[in-house]
Short mmCIF file of C-alpha atoms in Angstrom, two decimals:
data_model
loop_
_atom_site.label_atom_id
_atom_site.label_comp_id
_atom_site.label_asym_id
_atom_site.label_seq_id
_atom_site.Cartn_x
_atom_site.Cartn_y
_atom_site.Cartn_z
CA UNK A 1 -4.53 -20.10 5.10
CA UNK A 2 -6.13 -16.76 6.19
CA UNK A 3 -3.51 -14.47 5.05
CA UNK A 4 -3.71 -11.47 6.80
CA UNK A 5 -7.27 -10.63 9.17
CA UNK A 6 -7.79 -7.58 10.41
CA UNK A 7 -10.94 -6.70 12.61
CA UNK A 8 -13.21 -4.71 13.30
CA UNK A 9 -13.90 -3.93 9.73
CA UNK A 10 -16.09 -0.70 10.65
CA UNK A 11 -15.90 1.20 13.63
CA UNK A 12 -17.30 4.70 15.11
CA UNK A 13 -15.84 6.24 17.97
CA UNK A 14 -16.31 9.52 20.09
CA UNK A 15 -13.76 11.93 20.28
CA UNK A 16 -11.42 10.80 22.88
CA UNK A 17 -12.68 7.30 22.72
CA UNK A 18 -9.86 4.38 22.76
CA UNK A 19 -9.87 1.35 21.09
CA UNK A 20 -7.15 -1.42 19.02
CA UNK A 21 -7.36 -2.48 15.66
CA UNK A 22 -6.30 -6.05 15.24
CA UNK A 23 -3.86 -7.91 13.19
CA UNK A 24 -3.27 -10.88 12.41
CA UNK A 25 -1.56 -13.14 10.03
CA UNK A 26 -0.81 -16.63 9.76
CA UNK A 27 1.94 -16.83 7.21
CA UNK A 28 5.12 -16.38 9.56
CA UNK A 29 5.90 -13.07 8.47
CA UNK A 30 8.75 -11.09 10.44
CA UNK A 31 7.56 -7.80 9.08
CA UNK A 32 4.35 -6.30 9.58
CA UNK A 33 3.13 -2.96 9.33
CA UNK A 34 0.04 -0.45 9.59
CA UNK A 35 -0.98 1.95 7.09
CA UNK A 36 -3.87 4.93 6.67
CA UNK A 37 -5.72 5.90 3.70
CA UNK A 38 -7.32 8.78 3.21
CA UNK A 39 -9.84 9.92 0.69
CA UNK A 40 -8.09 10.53 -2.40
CA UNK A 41 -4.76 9.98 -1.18
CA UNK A 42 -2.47 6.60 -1.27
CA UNK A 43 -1.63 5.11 1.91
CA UNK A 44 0.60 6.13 4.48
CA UNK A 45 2.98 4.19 7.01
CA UNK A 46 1.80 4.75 10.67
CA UNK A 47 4.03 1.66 12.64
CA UNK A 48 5.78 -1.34 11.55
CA UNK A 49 7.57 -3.95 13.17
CA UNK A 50 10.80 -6.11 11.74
CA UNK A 51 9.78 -8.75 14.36
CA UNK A 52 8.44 -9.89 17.75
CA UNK A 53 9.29 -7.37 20.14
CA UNK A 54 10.64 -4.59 17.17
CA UNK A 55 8.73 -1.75 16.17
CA UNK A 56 9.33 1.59 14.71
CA UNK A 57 7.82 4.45 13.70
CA UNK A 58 6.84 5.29 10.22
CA UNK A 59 5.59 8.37 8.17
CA UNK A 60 2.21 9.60 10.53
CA UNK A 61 3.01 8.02 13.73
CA UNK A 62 1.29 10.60 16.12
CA UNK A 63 -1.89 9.37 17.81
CA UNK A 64 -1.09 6.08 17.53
CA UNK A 65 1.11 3.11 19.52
CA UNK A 66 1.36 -0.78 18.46
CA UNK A 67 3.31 -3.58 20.14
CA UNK A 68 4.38 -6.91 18.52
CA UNK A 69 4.43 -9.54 21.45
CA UNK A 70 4.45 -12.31 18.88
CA UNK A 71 5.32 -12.84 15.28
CA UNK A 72 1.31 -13.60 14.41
CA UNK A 73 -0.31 -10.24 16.17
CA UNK A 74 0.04 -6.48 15.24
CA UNK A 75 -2.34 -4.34 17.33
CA UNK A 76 -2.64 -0.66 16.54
CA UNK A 77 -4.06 1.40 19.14
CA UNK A 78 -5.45 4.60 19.34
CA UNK A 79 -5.25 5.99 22.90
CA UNK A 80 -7.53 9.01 22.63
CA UNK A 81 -9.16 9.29 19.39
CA UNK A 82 -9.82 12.20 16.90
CA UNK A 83 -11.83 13.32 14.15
CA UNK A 84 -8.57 13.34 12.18
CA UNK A 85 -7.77 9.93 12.91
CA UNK A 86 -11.34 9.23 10.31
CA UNK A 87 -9.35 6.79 7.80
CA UNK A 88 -9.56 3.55 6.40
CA UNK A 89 -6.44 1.45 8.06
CA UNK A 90 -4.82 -1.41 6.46
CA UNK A 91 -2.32 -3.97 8.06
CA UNK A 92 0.24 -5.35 5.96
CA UNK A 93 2.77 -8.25 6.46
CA UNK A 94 5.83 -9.77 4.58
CA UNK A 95 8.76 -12.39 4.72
CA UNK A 96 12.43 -11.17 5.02
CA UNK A 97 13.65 -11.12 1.91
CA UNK A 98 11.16 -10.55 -1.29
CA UNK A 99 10.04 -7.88 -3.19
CA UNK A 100 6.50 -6.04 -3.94
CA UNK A 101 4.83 -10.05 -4.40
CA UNK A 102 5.27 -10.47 -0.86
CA UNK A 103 3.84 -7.95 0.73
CA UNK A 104 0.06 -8.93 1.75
CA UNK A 105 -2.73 -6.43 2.74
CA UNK A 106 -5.90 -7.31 5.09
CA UNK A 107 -8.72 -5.93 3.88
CA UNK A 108 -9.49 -2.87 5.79
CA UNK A 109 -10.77 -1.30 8.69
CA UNK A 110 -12.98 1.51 8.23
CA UNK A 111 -12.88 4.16 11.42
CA UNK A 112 -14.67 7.23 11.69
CA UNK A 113 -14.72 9.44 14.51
CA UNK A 114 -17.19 12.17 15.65
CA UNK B 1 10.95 14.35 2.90
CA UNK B 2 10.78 12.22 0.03
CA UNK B 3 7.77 11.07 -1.47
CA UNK B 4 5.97 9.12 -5.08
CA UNK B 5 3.83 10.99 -6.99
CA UNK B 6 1.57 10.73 -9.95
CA UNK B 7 1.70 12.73 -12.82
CA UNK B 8 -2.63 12.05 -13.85
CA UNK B 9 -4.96 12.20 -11.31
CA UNK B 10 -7.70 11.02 -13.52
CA UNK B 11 -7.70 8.82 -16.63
CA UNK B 12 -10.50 7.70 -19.28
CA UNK B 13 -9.64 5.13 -21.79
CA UNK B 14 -11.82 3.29 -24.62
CA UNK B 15 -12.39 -0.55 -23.62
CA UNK B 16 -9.59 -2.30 -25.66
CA UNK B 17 -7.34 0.65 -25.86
CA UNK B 18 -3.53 0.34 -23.98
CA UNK B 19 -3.43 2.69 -21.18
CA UNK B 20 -0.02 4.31 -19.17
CA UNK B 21 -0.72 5.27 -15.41
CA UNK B 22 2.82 7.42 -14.86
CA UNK B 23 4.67 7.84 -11.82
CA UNK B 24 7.34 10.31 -10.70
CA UNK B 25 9.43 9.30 -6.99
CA UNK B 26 11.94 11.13 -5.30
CA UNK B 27 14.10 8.58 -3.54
CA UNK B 28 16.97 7.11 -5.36
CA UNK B 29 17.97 4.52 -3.01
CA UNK B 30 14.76 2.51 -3.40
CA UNK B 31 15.33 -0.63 -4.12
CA UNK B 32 11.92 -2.34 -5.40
CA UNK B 33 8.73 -0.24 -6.64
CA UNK B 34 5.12 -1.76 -7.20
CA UNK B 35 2.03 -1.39 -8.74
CA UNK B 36 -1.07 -1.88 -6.87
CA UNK B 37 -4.83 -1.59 -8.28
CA UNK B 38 -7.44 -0.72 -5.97
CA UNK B 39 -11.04 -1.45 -6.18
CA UNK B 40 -13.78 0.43 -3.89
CA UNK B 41 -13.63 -0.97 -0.52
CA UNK B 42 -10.78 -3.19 -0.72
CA UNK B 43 -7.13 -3.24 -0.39
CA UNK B 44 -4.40 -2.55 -2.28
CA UNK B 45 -3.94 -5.41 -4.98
CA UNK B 46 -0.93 -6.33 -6.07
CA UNK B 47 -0.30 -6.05 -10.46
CA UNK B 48 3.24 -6.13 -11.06
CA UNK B 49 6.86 -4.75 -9.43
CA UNK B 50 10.41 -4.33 -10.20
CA UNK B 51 13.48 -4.15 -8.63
CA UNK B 52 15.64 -0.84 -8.64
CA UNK B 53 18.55 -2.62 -10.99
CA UNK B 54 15.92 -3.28 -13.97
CA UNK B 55 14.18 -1.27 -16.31
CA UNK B 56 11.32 -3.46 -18.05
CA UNK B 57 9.22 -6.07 -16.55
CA UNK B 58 6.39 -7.51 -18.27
CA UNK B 59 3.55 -9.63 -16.66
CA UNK B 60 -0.04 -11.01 -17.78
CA UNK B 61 -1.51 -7.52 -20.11
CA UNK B 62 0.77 -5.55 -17.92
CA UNK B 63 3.96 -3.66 -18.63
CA UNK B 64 6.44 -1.56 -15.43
CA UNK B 65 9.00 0.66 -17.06
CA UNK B 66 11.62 2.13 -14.74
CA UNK B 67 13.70 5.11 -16.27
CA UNK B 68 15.84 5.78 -13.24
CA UNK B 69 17.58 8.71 -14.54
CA UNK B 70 14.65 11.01 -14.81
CA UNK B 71 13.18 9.11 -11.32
CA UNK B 72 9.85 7.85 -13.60
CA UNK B 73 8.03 5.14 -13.35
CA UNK B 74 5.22 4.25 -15.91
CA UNK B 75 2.50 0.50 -15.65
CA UNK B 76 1.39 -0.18 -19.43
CA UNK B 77 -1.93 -2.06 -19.36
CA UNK B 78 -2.86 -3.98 -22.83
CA UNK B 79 -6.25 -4.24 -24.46
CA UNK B 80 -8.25 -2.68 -20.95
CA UNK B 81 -10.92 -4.10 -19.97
CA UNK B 82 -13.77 -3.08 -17.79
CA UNK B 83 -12.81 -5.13 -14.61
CA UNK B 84 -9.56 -2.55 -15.26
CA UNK B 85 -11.88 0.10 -14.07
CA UNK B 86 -9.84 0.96 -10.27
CA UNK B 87 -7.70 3.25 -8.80
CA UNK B 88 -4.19 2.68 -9.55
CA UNK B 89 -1.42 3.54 -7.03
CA UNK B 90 2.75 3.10 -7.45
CA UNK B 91 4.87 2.62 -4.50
CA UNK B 92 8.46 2.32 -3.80
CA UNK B 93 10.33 0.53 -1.42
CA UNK B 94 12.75 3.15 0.83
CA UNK B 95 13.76 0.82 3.61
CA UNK B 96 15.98 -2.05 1.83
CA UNK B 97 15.69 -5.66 3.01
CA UNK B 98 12.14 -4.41 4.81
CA UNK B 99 8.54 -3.70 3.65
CA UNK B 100 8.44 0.32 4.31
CA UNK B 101 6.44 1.51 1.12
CA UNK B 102 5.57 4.90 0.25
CA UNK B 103 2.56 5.44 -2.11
CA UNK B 104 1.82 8.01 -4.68
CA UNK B 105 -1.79 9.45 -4.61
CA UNK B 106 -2.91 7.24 -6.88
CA UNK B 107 -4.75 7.33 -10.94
CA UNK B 108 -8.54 6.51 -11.41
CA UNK B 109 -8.93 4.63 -14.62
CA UNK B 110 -12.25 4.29 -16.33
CA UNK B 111 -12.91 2.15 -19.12
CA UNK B 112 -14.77 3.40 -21.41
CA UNK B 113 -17.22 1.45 -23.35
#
């Protein structure tokens, strides 16, 4: 049992630059979601999804769009990237019903952009 | 909007000591709020939660008190240890029935030795 993988763990880009962050999980979550965290600060909801072919926006949305074409994958993709976009993104998935205990982080994905 | 935030950016306690990490939110329709420890270069791990309808919960050293009339939120850690030594962030729960957290800034705890 993997859990949740993301990949790549590090990453530069070029201003402008595209490129998807991968998610995956192999727990048979419904709910999955992508978060940012910058330095100093907690994280912050970019995109989540309640289930294969349901997402939503969350707090920082801009910059960003996702698609969930099955329950396993979460891509996040950055269309045209930005210096401000420099964070450290973390999937996260969970069951249904449950409370904090059920929510499960990947471990990262580092992106800076120049 | 609404949002969780800590009271102590910042927070130095002798090895063995109990320490409080507090936590002020905003939104009184969450239903769930966690504690998470982080550790340079990982992820948010997961210490301890409690639902919106309790006001104690104790786990392994750890202690969540929920005073919902003042919106606080406070993680009691017994006898610290070094491996303690993390940043220490609370979240709640807005979205009920789904996973949409929102997270405070977060508490760096050093154990002293």
């Amino acid at each position: 049992n993997a859990g949740v993988t993301q990949t790549p763990k590090f990453q530069v880009l070029k201003t402008g630059q595209s490129m998807t962050l991968q998610c995956a999980q192999d727990m048979n979550h419904e709910y999955m979601s992508w978060y940012r965290q910058d330095p100093g600060m907690g994280l912050r909801l970019i995109h989540y999804s309640v289930g294969a072919g349901i997402t939503d926006q969350g707090e920082v949305p801009n910059g960003y769009n996702v698609s969930r074409s099955t329950t396993e994958d979460f891509p996040l993709r950055l269309l045209s990237a930005a210096p401000s976009q420099t964070s450290v993104y973390f999937c996260a998935s969970s069951r249904t019903q449950g409370t904090g205990n059920t929510i499960y982080f990947g471990e990262g994905s580092w992106l800076t952009v120049v | 909007g609404e949002s969780v935030g800590l009271h102590l950016p910042t927070l130095s306690v002798q090895e063995g000591d109990n320490s409080i990490i507090n936590c002020a939110y905003s939104n009184s329709a969450s239903d769930y709020f966690i504690w998470y420890k982080q550790e340079s270069g990982k992820g948010p791990q997961f210490i301890i939660d409690i639902r919106s309808n309790m006001d104690k919960r104790q786990g392994q050293r750890v202690t969540v008190l929920l005073n919902k009339t003042v919106k606080h939120l406070s993680l009691q850690i017994a006898a610290t240890q070094p491996g303690d030594s993390a940043v220490y962030f609370c979240a709640e729960n807005i979205f009920q029935g789904a996973q949409k957290l929102v997270f405070g800034q977060g508490t760096r705890l050093t154990i002293n030795p």
